[in-house]
PDB file of C-alpha atoms in Angstrom:
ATOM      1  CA  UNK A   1      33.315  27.472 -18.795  1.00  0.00           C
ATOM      2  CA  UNK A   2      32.030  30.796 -17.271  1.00  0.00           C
ATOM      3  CA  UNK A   3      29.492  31.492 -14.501  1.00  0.00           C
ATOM      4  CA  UNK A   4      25.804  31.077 -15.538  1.00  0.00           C
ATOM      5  CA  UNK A   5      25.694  34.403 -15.900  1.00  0.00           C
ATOM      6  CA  UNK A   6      28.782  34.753 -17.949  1.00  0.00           C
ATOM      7  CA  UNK A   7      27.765  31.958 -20.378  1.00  0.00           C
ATOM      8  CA  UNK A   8      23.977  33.997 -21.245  1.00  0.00           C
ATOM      9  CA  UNK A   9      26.043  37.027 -22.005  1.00  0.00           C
ATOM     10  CA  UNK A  10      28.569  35.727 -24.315  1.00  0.00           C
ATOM     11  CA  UNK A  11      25.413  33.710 -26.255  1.00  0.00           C
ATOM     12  CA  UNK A  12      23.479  37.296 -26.130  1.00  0.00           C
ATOM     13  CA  UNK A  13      26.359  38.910 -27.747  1.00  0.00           C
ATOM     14  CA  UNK A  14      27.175  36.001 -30.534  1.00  0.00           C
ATOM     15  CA  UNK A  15      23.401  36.531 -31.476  1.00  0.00           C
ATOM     16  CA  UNK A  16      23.129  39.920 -31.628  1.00  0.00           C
ATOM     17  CA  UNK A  17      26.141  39.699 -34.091  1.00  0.00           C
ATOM     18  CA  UNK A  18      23.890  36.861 -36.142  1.00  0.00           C
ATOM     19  CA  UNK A  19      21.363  39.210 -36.043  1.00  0.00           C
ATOM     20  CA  UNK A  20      22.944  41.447 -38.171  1.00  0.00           C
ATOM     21  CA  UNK A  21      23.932  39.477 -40.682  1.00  0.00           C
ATOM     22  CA  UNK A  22      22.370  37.102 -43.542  1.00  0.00           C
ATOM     23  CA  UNK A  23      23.512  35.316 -46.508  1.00  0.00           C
ATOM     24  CA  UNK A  24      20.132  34.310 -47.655  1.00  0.00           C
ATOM     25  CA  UNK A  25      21.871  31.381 -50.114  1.00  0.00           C
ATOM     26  CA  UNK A  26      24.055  30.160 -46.860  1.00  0.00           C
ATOM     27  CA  UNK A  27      20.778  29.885 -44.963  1.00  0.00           C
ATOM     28  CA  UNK A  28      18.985  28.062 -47.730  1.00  0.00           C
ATOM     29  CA  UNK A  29      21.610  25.760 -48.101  1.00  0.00           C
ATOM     30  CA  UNK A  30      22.123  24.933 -44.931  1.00  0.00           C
ATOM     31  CA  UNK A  31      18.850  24.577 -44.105  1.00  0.00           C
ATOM     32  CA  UNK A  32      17.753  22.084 -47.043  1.00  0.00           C
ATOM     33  CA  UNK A  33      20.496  19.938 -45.337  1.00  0.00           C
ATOM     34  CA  UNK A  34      18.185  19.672 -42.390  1.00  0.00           C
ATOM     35  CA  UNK A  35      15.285  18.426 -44.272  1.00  0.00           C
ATOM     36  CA  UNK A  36      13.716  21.609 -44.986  1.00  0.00           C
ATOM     37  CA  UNK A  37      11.829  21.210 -48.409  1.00  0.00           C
ATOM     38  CA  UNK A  38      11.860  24.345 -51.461  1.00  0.00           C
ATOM     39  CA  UNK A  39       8.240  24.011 -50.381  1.00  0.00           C
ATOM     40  CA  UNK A  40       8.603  25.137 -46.994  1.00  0.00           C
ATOM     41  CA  UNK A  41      11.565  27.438 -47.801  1.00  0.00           C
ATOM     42  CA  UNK A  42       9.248  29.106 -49.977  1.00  0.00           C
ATOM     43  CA  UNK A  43       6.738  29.935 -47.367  1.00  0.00           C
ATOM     44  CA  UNK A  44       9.501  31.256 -44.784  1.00  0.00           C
ATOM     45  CA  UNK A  45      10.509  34.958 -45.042  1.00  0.00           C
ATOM     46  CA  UNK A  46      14.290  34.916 -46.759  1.00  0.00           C
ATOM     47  CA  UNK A  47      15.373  37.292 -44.307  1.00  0.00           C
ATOM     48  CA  UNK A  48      14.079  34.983 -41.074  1.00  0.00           C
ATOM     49  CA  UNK A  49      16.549  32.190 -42.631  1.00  0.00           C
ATOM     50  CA  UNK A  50      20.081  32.850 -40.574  1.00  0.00           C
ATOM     51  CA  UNK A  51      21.239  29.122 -41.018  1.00  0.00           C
ATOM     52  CA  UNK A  52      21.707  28.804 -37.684  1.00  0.00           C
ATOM     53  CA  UNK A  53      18.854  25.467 -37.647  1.00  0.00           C
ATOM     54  CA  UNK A  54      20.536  22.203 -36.883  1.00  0.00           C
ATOM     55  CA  UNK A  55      17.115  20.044 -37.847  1.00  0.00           C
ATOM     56  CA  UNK A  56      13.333  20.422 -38.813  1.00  0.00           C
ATOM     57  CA  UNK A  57      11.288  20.390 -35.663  1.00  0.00           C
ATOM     58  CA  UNK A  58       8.049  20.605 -37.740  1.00  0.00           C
ATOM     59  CA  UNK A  59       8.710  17.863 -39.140  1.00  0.00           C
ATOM     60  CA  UNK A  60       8.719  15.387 -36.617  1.00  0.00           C
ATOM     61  CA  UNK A  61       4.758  16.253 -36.146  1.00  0.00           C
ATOM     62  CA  UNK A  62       2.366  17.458 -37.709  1.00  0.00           C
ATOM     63  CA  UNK A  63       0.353  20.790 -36.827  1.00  0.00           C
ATOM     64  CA  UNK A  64      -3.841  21.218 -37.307  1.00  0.00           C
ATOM     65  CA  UNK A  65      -5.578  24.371 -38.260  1.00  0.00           C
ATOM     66  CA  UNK A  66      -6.439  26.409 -34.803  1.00  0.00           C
ATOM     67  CA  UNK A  67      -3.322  24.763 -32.608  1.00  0.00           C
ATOM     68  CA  UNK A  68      -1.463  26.737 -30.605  1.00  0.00           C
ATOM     69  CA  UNK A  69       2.250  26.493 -31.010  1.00  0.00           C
ATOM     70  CA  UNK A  70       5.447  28.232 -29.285  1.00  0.00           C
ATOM     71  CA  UNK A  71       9.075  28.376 -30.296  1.00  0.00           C
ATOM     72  CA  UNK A  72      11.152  28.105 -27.636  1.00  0.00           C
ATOM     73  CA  UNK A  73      14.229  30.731 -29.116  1.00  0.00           C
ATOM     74  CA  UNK A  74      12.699  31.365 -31.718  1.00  0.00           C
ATOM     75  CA  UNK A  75      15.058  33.623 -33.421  1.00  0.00           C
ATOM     76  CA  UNK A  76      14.395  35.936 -36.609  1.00  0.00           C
ATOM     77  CA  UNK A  77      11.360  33.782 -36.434  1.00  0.00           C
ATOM     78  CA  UNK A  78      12.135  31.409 -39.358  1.00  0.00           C
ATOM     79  CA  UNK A  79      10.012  28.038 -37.720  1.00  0.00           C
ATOM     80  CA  UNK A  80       7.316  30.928 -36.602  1.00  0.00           C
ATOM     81  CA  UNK A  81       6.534  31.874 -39.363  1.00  0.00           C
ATOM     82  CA  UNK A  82       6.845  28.396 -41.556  1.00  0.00           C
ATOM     83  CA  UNK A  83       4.051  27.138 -37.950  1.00  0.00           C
ATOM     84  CA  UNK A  84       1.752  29.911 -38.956  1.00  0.00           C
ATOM     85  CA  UNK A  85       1.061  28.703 -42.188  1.00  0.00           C
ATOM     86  CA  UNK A  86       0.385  25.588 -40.749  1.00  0.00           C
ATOM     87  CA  UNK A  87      -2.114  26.815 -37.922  1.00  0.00           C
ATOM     88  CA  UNK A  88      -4.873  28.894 -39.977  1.00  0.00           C
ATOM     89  CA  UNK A  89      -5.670  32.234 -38.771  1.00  0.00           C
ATOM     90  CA  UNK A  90      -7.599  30.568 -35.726  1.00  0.00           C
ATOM     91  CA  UNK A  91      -4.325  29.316 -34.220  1.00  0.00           C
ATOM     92  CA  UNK A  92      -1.345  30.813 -32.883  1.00  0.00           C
ATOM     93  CA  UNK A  93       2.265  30.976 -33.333  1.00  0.00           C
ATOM     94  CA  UNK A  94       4.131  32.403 -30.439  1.00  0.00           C
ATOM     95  CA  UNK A  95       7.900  33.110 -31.055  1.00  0.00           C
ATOM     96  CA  UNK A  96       9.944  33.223 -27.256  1.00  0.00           C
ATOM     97  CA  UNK A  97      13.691  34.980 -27.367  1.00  0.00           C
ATOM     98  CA  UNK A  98      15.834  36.436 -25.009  1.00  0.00           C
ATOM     99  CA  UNK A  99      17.619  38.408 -27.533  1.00  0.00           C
ATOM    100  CA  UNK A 100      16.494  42.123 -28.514  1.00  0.00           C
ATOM    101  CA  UNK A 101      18.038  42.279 -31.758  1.00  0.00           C
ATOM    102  CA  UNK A 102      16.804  39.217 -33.230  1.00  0.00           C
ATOM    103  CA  UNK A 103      13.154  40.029 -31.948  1.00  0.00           C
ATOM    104  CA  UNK A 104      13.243  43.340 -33.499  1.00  0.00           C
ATOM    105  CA  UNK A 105      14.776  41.651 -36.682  1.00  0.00           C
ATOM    106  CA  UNK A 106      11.628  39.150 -36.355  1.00  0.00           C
ATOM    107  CA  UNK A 107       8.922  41.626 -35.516  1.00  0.00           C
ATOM    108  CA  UNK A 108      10.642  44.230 -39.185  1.00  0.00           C
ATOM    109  CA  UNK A 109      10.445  40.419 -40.989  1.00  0.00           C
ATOM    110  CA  UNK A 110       6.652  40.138 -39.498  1.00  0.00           C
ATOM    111  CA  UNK A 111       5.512  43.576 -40.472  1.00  0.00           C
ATOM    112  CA  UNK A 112       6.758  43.301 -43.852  1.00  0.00           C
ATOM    113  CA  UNK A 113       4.551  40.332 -44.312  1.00  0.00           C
ATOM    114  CA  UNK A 114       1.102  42.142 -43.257  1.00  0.00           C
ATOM    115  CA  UNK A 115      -1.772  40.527 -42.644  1.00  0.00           C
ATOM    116  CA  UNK A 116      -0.626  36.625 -43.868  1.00  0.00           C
ATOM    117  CA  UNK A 117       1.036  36.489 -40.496  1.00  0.00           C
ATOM    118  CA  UNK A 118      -1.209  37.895 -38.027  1.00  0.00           C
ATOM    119  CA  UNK A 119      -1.623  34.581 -36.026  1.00  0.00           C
ATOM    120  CA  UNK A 120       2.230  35.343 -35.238  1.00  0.00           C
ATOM    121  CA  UNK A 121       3.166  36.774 -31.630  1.00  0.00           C
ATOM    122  CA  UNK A 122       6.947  37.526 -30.736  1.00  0.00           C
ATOM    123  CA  UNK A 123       7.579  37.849 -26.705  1.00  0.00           C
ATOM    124  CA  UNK A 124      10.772  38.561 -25.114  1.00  0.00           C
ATOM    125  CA  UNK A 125      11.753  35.709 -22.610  1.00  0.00           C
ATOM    126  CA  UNK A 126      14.282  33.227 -20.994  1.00  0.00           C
ATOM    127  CA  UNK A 127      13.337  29.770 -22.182  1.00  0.00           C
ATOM    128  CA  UNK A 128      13.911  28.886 -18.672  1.00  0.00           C
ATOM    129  CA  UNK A 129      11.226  30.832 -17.505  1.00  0.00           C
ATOM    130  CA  UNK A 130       8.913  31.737 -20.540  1.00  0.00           C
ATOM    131  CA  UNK A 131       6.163  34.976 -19.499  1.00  0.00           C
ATOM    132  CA  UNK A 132       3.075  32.695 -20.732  1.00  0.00           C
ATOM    133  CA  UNK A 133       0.412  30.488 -18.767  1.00  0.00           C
ATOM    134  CA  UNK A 134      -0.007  27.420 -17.765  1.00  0.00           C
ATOM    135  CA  UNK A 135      -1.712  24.750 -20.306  1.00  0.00           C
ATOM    136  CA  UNK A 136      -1.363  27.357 -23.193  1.00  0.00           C
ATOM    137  CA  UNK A 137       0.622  25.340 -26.396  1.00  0.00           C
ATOM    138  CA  UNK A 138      -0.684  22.085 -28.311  1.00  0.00           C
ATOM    139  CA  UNK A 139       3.101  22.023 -29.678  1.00  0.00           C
ATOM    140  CA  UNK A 140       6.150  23.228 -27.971  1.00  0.00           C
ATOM    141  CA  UNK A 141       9.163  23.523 -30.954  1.00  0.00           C
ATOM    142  CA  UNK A 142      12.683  24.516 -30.362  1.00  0.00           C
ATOM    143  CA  UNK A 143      15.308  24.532 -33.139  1.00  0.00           C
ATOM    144  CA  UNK A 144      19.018  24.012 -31.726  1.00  0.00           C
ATOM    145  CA  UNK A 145      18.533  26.696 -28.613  1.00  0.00           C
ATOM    146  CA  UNK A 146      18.660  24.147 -25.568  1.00  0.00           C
ATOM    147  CA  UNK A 147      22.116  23.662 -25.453  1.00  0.00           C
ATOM    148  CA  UNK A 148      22.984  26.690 -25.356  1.00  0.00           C
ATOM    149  CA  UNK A 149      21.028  26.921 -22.146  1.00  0.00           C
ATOM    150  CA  UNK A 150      23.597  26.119 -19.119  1.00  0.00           C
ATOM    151  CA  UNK A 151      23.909  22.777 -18.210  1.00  0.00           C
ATOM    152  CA  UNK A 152      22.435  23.462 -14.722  1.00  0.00           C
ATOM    153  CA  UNK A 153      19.493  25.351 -15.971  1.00  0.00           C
ATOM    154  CA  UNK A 154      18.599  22.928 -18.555  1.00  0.00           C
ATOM    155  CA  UNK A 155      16.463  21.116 -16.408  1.00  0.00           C
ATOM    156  CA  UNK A 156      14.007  24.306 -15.771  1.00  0.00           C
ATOM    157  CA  UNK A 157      13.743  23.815 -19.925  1.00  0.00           C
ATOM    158  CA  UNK A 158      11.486  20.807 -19.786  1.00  0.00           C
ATOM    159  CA  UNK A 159       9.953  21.836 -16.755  1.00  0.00           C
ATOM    160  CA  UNK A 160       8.677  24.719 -18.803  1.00  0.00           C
ATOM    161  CA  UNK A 161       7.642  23.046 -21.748  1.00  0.00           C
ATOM    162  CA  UNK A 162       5.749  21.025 -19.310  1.00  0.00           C
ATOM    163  CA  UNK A 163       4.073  23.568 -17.573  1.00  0.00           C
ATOM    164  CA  UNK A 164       2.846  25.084 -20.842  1.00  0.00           C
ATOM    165  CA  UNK A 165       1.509  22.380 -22.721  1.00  0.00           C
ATOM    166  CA  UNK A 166      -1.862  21.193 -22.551  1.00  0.00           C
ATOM    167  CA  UNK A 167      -2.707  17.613 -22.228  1.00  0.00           C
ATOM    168  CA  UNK A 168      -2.079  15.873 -24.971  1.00  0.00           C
ATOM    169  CA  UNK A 169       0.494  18.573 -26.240  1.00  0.00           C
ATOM    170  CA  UNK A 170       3.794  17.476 -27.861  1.00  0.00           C
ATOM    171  CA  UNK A 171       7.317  18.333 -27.803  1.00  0.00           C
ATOM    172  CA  UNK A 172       9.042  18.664 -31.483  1.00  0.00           C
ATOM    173  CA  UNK A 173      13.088  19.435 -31.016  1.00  0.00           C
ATOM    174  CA  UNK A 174      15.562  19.593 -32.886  1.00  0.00           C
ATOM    175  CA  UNK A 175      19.392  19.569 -31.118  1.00  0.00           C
ATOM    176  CA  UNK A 176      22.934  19.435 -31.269  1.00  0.00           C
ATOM    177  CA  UNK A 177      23.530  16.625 -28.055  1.00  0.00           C
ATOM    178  CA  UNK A 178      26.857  14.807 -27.635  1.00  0.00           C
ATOM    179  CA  UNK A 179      27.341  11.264 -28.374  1.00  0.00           C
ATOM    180  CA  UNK A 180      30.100  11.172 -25.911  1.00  0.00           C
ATOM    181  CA  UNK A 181      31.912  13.060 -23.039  1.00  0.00           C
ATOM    182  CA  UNK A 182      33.338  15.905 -24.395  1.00  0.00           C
ATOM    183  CA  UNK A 183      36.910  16.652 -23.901  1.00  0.00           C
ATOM    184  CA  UNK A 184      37.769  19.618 -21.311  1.00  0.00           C
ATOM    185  CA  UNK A 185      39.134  21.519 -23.901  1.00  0.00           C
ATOM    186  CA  UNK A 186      36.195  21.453 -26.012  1.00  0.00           C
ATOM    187  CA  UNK A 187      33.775  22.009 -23.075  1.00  0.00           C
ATOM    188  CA  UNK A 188      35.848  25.252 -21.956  1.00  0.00           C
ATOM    189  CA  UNK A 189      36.019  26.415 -25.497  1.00  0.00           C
ATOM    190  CA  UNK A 190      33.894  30.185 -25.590  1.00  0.00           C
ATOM    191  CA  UNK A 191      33.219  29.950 -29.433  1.00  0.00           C
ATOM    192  CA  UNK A 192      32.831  26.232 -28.877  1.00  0.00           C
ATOM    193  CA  UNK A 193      30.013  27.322 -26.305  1.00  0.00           C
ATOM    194  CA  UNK A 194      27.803  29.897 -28.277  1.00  0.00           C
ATOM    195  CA  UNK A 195      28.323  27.622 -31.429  1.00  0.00           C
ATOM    196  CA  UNK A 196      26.273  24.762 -30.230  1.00  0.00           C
ATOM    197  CA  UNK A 197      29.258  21.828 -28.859  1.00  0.00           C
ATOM    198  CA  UNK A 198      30.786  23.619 -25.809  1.00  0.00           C
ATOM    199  CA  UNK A 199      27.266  22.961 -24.394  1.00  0.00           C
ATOM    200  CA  UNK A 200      25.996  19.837 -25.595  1.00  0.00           C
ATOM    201  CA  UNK A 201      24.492  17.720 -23.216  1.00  0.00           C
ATOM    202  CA  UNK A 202      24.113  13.805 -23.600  1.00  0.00           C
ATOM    203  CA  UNK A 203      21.091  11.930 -24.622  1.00  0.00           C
ATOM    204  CA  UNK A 204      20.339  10.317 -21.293  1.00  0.00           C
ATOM    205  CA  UNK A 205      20.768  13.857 -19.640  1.00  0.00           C
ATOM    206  CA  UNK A 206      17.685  14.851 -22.151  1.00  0.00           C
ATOM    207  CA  UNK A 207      16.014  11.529 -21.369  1.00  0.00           C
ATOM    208  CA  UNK A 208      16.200  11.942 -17.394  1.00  0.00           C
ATOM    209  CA  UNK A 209      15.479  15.968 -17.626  1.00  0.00           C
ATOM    210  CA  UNK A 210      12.046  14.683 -19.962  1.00  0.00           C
ATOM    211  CA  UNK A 211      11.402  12.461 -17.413  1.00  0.00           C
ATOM    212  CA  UNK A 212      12.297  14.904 -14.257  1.00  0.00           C
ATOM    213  CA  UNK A 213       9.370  17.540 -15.573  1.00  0.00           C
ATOM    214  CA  UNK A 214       6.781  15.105 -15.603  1.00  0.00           C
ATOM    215  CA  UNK A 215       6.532  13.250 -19.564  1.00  0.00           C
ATOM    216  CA  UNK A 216       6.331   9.724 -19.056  1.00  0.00           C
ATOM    217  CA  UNK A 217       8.492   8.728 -22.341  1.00  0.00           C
ATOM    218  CA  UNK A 218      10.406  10.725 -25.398  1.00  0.00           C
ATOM    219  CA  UNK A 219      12.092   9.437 -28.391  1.00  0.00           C
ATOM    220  CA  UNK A 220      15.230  10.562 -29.236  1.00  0.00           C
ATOM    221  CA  UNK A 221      16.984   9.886 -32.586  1.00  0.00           C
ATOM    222  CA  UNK A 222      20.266  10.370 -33.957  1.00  0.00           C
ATOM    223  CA  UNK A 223      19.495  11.973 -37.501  1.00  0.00           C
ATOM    224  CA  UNK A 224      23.068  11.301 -38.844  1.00  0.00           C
ATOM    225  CA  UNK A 225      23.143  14.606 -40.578  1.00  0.00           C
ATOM    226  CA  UNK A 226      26.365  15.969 -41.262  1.00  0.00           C
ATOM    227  CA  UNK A 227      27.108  19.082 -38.771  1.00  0.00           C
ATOM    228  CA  UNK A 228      30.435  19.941 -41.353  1.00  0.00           C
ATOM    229  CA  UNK A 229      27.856  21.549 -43.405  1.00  0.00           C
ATOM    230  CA  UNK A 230      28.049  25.048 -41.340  1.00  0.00           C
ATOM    231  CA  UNK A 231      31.775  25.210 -42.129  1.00  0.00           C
ATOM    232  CA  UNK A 232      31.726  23.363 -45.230  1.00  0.00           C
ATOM    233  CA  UNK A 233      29.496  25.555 -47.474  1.00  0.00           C
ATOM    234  CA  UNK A 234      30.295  28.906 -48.778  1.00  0.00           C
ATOM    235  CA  UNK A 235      28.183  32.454 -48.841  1.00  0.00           C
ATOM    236  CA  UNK A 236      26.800  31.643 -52.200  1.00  0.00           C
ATOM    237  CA  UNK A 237      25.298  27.989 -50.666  1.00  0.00           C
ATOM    238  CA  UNK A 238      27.983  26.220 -52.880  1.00  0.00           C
ATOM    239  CA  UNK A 239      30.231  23.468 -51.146  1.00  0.00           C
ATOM    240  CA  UNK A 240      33.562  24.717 -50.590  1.00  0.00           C
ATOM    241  CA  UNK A 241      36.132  22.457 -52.686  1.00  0.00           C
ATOM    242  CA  UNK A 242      39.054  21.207 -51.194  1.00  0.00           C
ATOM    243  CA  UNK A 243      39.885  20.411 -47.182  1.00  0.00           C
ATOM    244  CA  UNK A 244      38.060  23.887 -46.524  1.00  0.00           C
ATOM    245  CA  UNK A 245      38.060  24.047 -42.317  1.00  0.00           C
ATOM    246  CA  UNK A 246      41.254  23.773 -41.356  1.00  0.00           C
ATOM    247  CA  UNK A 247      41.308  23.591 -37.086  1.00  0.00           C
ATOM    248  CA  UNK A 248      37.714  22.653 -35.674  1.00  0.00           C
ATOM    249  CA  UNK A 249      35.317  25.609 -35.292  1.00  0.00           C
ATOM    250  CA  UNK A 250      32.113  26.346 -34.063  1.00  0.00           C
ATOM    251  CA  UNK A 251      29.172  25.089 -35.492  1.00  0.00           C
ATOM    252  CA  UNK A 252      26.923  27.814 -35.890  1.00  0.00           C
ATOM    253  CA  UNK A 253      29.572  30.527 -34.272  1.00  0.00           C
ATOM    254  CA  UNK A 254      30.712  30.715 -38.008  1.00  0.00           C
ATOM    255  CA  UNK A 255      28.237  30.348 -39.907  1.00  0.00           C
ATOM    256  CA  UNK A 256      26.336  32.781 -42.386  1.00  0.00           C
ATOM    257  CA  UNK A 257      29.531  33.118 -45.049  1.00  0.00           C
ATOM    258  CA  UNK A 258      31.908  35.628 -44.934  1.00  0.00           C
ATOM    259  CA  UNK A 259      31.156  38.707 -44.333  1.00  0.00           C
ATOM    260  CA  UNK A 260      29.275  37.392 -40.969  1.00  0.00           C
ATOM    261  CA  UNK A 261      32.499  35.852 -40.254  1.00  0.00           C
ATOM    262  CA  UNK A 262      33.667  39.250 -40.011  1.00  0.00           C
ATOM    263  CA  UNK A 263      30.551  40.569 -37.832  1.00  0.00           C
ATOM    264  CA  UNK A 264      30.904  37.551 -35.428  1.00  0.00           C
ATOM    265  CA  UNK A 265      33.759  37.844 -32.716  1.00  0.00           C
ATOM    266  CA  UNK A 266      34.005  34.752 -31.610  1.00  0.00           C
ATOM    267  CA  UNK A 267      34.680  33.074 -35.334  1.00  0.00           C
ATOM    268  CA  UNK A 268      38.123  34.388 -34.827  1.00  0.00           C
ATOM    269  CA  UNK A 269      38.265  32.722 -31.171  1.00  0.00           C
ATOM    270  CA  UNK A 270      37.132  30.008 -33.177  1.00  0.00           C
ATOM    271  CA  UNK A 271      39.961  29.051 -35.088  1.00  0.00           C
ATOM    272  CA  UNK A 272      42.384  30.348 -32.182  1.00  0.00           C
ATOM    273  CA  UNK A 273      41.285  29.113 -29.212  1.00  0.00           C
ATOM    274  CA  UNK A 274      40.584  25.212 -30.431  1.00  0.00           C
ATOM    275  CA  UNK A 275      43.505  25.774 -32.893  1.00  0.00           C
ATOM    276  CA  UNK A 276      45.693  22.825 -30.975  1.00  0.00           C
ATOM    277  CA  UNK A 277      42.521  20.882 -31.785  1.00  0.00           C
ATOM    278  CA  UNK A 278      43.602  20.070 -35.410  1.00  0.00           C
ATOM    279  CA  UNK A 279      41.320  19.274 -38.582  1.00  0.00           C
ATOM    280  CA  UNK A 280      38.355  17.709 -36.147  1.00  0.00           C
ATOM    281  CA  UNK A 281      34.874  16.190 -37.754  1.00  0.00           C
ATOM    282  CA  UNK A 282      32.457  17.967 -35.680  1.00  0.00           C
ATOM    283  CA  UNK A 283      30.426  14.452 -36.677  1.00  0.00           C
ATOM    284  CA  UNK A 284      32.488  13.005 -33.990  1.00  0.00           C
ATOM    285  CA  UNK A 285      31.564  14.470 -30.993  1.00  0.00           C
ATOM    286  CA  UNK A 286      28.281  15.594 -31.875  1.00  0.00           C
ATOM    287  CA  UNK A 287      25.273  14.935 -33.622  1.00  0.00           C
ATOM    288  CA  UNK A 288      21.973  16.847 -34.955  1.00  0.00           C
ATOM    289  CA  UNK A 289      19.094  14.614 -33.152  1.00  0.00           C
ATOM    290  CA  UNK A 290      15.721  14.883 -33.029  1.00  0.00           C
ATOM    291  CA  UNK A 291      13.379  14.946 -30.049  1.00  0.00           C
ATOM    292  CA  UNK A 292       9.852  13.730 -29.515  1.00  0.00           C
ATOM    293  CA  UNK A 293       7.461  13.648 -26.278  1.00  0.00           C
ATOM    294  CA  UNK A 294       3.934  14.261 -25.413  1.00  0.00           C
ATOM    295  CA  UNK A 295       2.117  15.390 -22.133  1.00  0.00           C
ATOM    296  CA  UNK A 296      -0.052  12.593 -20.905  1.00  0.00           C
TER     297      UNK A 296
END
């Protein structure tokens, strides 16, 4: 891959391209695949939904009226907003992203909403080095963001979430990790990268990183849900019929239907640069797991 540097601008860019673009049925199809209930659907703005979630981080714990919770890259804002309901107007949600289009995407979504989401706060921020106190969040969530963080920064990740939790205070993630070493090809793969595999790290890297920042244990499970779904499911949230991906492509690189197909540069890299690849089950090298931990 690229220099540190290179990496964050090339995610920066992919995302601004997501930001642009929604198929609201794609979203809600892909994100019912994740566990998301119509229930919960129902409370998150449509627009917030990019299907770019690879798992429910709010539902591996639960949140109490008055908590304080942060989103680690947060996006359009669609956990943020589906916390807030959760939290009571004595708690807060606090959305972090380093991206300026998808917090000005989030803050239209949360001024459309009026007063139902005044608990929510959107902040501009590397998850690496979020602009909050110390001892500020009950629950730190993050929703398929970390690995796109560079492998050697990844560590300053759980230092953070550390640093910001009080006592007590829980880590809910949800992530793409690897479930074995990569190939090179795969790892030096741009659309690869930005889509959520390039940059997969393993579960014992998560496990030693967890352990590195200061949290005694963390749980880490293997979902088993099926990662095909971003290439397997059409604009309109119908499955596509037939052998529908042809050569492997990036998870969420390609997602959103067509026309953000079109918007996103590197879909066509996609299906170019891992063409030699052939018809590969993204199941195979990766899975959607989710993460659990709490500040003693």
């Amino acid at each position: 891959m690229d220099s540190t540097e290179q990496i964050y601008a090339q995610v920066r860019e992919h995302y601004s391209s997501a930001s642009r673009t929604a198929a609201p049925k794609y979203g809600e199809s892909v994100a019912k695949s994740f566990g998301y209930s119509e229930d919960e659907l129902s409370n998150i703005p449509e627009d917030a939904n990019l299907g770019l979630s690879c798992g429910n981080p709010l539902a591996i714990t639960s949140l109490k009226e008055g908590e304080t919770v942060i989103d680690l890259g947060s996006g359009a804002g669609f956990d943020i907003f589906l916390a807030s309901t959760k939290i009571g107007s004595s708690g807060r949600a606090i959305g972090v992203d380093i991206n300026d289009e998808m917090l000005a995407r989030a803050e239209k979504i949360k001024a459309s909403r009026g007063s139902s989401v005044s608990n929510v706060t959107f902040i501009k921020g590397n998850i690496t080095s979020v602009p909050l106190p110390d001892v500020t969040a009950d629950l730190i969530i993050s929703n398929c963001v970390i690995n796109l963080v560079p492998y050697e920064e990844k560590n300053l990740v759980f230092k953070e979430m550390y640093r910001l939790l009080k006592p007590g205070g829980r880590v809910a993630v949800s992530d793409i990790l690897a479930k074995k070493p990569l190939p090179d090809q795969l790892r030096k793969d741009v659309a690869m990268y930005v889509g959520c595999i390039a940059g997969a790290a393993e579960v014992a890297d998560y496990q030693n990183w967890f352990r590195e920042a200061g949290f005694k244990d963390s749980v880490i499970t293997d979902t088993q849900a099926d990662l095909n779904v971003y290439l397997d499911t059409n604009e309109d949230g119908t499955k596509k019929s037939g052998d529908c991906c042809g050569p492997v492509a990036a998870v969420s690189a390609c997602d959103g239907g067509d026309e953000a197909k079109k918007a996103t540069p590197s879909c066509s890299s996609a299906t170019t640069d891992s063409s030699d690849m052939g018809r590969t089950d993204l199941n195979e090298f990766v899975g959607s797991y989710k993460i659990f931990a709490v500040k003693d």
